[in-house]
PDB file of C-alpha atoms in Angstrom:
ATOM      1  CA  UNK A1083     -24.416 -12.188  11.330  1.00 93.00           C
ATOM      2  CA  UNK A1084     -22.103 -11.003   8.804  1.00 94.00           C
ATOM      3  CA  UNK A1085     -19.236  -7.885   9.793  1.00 96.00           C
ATOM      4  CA  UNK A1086     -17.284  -6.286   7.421  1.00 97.00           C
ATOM      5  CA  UNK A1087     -14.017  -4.820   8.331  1.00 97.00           C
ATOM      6  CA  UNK A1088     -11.836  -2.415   7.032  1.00 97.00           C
ATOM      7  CA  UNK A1089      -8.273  -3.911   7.901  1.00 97.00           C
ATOM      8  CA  UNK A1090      -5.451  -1.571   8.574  1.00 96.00           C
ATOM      9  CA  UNK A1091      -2.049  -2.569   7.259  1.00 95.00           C
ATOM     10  CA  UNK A1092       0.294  -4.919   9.920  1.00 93.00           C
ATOM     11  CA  UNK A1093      -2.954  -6.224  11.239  1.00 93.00           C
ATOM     12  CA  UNK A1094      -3.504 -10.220  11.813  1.00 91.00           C
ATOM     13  CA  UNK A1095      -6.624 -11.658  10.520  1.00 88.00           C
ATOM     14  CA  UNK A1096      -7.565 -14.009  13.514  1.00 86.00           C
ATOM     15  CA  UNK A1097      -8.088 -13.113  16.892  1.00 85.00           C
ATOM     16  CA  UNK A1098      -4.930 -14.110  18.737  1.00 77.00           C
ATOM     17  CA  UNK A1099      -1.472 -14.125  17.786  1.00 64.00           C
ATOM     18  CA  UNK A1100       0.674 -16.307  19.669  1.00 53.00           C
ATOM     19  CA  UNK A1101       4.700 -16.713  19.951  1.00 52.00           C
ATOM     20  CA  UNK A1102       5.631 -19.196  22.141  1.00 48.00           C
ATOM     21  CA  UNK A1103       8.410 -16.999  23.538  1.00 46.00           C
ATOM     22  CA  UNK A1104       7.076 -13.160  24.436  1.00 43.00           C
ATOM     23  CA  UNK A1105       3.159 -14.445  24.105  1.00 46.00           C
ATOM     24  CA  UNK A1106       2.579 -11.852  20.866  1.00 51.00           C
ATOM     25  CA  UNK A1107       4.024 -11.551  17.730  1.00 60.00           C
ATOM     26  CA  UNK A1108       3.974  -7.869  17.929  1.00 71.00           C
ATOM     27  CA  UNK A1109       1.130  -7.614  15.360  1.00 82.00           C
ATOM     28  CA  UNK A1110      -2.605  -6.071  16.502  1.00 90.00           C
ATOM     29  CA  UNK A1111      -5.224  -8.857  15.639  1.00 91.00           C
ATOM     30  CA  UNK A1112      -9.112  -8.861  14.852  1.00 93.00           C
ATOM     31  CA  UNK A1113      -9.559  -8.517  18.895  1.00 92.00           C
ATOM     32  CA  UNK A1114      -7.925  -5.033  19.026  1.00 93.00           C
ATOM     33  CA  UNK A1115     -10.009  -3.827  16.613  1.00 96.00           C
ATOM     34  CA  UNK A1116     -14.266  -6.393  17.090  1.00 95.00           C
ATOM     35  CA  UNK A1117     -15.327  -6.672  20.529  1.00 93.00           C
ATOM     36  CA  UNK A1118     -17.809  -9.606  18.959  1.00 92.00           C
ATOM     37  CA  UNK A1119     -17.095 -13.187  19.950  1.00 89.00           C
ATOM     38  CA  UNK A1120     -18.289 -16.193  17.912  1.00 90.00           C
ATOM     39  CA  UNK A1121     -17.479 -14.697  14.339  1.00 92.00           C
ATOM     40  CA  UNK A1122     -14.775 -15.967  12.348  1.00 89.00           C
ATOM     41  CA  UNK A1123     -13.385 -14.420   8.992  1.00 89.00           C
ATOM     42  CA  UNK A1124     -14.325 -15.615   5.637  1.00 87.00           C
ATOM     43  CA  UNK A1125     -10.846 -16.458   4.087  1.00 83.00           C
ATOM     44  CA  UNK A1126      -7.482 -14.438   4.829  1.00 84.00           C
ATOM     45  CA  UNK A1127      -5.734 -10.987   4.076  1.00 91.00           C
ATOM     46  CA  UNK A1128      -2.683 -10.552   4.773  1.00 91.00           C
ATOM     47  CA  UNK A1129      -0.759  -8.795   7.372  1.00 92.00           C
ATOM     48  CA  UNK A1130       0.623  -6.618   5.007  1.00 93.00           C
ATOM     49  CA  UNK A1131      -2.623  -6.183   2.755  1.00 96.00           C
ATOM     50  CA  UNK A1132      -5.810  -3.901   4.058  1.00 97.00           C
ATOM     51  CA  UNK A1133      -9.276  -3.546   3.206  1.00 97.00           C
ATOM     52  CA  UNK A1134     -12.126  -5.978   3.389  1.00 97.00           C
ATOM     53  CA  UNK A1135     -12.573  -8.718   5.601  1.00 96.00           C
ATOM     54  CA  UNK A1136     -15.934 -10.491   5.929  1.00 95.00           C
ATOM     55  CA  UNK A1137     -16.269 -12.139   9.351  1.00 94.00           C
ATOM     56  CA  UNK A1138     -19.738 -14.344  10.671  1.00 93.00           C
ATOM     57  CA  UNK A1139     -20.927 -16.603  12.550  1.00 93.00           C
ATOM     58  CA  UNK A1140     -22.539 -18.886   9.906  1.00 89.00           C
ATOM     59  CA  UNK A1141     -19.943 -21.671   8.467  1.00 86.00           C
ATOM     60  CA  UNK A1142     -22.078 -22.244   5.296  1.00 86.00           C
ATOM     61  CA  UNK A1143     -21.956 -18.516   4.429  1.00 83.00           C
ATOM     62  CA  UNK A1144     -18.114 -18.877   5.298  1.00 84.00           C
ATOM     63  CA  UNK A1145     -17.425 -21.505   3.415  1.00 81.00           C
ATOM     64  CA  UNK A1146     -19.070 -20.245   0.213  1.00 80.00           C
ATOM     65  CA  UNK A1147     -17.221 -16.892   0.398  1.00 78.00           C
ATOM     66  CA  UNK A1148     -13.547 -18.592   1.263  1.00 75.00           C
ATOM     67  CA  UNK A1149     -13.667 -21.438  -1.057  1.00 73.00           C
ATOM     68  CA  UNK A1150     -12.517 -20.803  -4.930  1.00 69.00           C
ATOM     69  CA  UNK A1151     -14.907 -23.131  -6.236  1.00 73.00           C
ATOM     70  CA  UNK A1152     -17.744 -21.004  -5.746  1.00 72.00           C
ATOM     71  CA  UNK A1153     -15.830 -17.934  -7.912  1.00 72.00           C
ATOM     72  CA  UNK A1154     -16.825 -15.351  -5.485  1.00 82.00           C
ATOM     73  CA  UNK A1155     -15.229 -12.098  -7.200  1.00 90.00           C
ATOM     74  CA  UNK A1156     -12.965  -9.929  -5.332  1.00 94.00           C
ATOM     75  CA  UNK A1157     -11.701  -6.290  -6.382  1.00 96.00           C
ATOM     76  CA  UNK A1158      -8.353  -5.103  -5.064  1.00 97.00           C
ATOM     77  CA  UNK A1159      -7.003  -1.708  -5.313  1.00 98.00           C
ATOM     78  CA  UNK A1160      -3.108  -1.977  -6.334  1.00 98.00           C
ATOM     79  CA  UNK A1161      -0.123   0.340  -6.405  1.00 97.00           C
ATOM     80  CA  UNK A1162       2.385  -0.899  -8.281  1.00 97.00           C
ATOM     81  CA  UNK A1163       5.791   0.196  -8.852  1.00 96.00           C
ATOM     82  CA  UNK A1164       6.358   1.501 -12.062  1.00 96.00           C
ATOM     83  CA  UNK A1165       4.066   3.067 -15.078  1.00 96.00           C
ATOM     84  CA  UNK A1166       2.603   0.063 -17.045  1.00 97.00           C
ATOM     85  CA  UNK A1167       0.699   0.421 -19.838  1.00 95.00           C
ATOM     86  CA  UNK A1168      -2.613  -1.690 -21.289  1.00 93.00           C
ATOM     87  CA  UNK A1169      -0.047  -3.962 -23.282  1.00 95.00           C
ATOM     88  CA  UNK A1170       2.131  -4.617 -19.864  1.00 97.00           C
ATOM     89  CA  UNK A1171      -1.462  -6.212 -19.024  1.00 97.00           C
ATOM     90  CA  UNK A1172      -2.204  -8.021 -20.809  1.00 97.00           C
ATOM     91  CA  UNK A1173      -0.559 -11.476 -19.247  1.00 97.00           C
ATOM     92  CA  UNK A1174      -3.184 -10.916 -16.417  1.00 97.00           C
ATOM     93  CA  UNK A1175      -5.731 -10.522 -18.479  1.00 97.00           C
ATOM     94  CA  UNK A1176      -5.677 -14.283 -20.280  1.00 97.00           C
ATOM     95  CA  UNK A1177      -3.476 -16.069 -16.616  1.00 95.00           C
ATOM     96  CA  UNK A1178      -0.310 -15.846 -15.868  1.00 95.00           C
ATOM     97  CA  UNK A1179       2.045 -18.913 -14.669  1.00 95.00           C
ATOM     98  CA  UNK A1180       3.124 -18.154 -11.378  1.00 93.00           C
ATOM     99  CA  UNK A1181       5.362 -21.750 -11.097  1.00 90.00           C
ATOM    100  CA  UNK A1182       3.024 -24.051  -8.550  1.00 90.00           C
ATOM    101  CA  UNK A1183      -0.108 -22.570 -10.094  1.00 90.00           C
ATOM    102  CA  UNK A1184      -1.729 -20.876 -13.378  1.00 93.00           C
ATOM    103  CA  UNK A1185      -4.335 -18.031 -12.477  1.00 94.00           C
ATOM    104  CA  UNK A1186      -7.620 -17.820 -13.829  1.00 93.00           C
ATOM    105  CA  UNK A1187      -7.845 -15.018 -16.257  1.00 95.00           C
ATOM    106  CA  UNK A1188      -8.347 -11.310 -13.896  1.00 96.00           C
ATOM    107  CA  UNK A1189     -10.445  -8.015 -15.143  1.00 97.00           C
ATOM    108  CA  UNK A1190      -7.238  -5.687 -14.925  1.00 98.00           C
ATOM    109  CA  UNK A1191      -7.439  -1.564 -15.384  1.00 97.00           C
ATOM    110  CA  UNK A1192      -5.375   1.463 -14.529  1.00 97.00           C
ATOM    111  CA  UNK A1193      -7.437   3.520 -11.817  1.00 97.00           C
ATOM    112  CA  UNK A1194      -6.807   7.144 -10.474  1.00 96.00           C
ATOM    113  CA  UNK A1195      -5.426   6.628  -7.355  1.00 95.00           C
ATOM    114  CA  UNK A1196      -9.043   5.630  -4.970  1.00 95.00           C
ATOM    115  CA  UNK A1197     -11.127   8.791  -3.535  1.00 89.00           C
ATOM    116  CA  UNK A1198     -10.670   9.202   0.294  1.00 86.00           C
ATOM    117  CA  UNK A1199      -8.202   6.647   0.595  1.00 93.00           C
ATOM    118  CA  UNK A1200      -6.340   7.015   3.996  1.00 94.00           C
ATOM    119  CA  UNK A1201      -2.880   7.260   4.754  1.00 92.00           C
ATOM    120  CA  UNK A1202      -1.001   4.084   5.527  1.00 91.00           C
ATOM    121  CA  UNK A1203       1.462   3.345   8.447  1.00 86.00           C
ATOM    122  CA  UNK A1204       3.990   3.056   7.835  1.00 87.00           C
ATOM    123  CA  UNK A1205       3.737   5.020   4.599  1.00 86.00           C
ATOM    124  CA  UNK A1206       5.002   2.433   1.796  1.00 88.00           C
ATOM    125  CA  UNK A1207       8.557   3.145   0.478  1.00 84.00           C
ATOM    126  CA  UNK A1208       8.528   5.391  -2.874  1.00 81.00           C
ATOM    127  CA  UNK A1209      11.415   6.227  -5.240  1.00 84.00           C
ATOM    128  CA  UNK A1210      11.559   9.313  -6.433  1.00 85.00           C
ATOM    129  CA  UNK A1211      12.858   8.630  -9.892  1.00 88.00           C
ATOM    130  CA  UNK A1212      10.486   5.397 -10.603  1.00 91.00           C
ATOM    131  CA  UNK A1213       6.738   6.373 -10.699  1.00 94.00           C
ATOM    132  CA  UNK A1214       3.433   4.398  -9.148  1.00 95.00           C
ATOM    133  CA  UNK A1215       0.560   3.589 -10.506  1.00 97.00           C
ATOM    134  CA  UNK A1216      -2.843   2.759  -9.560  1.00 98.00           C
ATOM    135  CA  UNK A1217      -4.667  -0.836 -10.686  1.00 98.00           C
ATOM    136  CA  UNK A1218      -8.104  -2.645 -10.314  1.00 98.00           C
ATOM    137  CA  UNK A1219      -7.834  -6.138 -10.515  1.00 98.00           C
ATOM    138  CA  UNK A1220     -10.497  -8.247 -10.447  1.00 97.00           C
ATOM    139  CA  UNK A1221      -9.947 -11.803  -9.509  1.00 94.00           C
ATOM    140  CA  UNK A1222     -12.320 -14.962  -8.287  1.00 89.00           C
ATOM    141  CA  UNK A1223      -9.603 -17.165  -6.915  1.00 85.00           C
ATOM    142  CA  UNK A1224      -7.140 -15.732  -3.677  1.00 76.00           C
ATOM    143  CA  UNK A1225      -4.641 -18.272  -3.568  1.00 81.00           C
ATOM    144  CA  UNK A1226      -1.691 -16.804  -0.824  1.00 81.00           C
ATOM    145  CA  UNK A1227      -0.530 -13.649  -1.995  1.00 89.00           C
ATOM    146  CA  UNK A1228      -1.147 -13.982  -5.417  1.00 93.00           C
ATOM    147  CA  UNK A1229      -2.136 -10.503  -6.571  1.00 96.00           C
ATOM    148  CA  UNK A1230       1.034  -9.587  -5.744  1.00 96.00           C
ATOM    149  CA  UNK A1231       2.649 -12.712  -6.979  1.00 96.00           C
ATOM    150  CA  UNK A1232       0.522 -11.517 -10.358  1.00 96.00           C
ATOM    151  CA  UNK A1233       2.453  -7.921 -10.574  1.00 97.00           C
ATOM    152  CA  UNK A1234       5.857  -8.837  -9.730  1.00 96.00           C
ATOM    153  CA  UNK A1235       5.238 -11.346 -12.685  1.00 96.00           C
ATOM    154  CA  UNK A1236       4.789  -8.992 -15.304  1.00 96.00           C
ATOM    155  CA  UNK A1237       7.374  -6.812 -14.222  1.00 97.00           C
ATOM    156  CA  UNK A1238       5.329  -4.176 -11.991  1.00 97.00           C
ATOM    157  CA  UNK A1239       5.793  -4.728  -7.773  1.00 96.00           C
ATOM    158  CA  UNK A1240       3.085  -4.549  -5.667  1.00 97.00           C
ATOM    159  CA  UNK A1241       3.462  -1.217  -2.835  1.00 96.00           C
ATOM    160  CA  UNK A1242       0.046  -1.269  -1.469  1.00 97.00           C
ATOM    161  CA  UNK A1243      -2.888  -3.937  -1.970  1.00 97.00           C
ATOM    162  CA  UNK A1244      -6.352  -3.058  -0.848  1.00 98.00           C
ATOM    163  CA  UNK A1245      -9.128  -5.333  -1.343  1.00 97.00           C
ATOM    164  CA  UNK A1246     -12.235  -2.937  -1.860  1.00 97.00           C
ATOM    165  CA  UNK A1247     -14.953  -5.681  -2.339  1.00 96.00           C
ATOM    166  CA  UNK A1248     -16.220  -9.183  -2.309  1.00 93.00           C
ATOM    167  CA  UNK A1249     -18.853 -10.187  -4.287  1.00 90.00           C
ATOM    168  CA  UNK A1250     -21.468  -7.083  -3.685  1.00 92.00           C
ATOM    169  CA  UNK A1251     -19.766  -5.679  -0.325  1.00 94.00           C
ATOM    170  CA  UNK A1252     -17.175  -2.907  -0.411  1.00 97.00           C
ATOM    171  CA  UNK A1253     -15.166  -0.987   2.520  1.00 97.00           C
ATOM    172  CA  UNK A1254     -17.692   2.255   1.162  1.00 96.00           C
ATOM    173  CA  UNK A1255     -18.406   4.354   4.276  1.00 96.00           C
ATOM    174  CA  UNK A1256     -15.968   2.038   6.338  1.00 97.00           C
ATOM    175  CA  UNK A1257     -13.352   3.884   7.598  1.00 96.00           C
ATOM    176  CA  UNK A1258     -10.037   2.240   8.104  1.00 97.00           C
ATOM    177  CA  UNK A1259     -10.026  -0.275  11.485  1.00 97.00           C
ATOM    178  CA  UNK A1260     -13.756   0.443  11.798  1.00 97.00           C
ATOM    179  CA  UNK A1261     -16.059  -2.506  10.874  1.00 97.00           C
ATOM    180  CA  UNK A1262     -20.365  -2.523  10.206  1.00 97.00           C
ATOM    181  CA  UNK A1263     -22.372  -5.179  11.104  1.00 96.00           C
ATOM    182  CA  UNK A1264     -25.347  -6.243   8.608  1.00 92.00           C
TER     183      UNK A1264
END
């Protein structure tokens, strides 16, 4: 069985979050949101990230689409602080040393902010005298938080990361917190 969900922002991606002292960390989790037992996800996204998030109930499958040897591409949509241009770029484009690792070169672009995307919650925080723009970035590794690690390296801050696909799947006709089953 393979799910793919469409994780909201501030949402855990495993299906209990436990603090010793109150029980919950205050975050939803994967439970809140798939009533299916016996599926796990297929690497990590981050609390603060949203978008796709494969989940099944076949290891091999999971273990192909989490492990960076097997290169699996994965698109993210990214608002960035700031107006770069192609040149700004470019240090994605051919790896950029990020100190305990050097990434494998990413398919960067500027986008037009994504069609139908929904509002997050909380909204991210905007300054009105800096401007945002939209990126693609295209990357087969997902080391922790290292699309965002990428950004802030060349100058331009992550605000908002959505991963749209993996491999062939996408969050298309998913909406937000809602997940399909294949």
């Amino acid at each position: 069985m393979i799910i793919l969900f469409n994780k909201p922002f501030n949402v855990v991606c495993q299906f209990s979050a436990h603090d010793p002292k109150n029980g919950k960390d205050g975050h939803a989790t994967l439970k809140d949101f798939i009533p299916i037992s016996d599926v796990y996800a297929a690497g990590r996204l981050d609390t603060d990230s949203e978008g796709l998030l494969i989940l099944t109930d076949d290891g091999a499958l999971q273990h192909r689409l989490s492990d960076p040897k097997y290169k699996e591409l994965k698109t993210y949509w990214v608002q960035v602080e700031g107006a770069p241009v192609d040149a700004d770029l470019a240090p994605l484009r051919k790896g950029v040393d990020l100190g305990d690792f050097f990434t494998r070169p990413a398919e960067v672009k500027i986008m037009s902010e994504p069609e139908n995307l929904w509002p997050r919650n909380p909204p991210i925080r905007e300054r009105k005298a800096i401007p945002t723009t939209w990126l693609e970035i295209r990357i087969s590794e997902g080391k922790n938080r290292q699309v965002r690690r990428m950004t802030a390296k060349v100058g331009f801050p992550t605000l908002r990361l959505i991963r749209y696909a993996i491999g062939n799947h996408t969050i298309d006709n998913i909406e937000i917190g809602k997940y399909k089953v294949l």
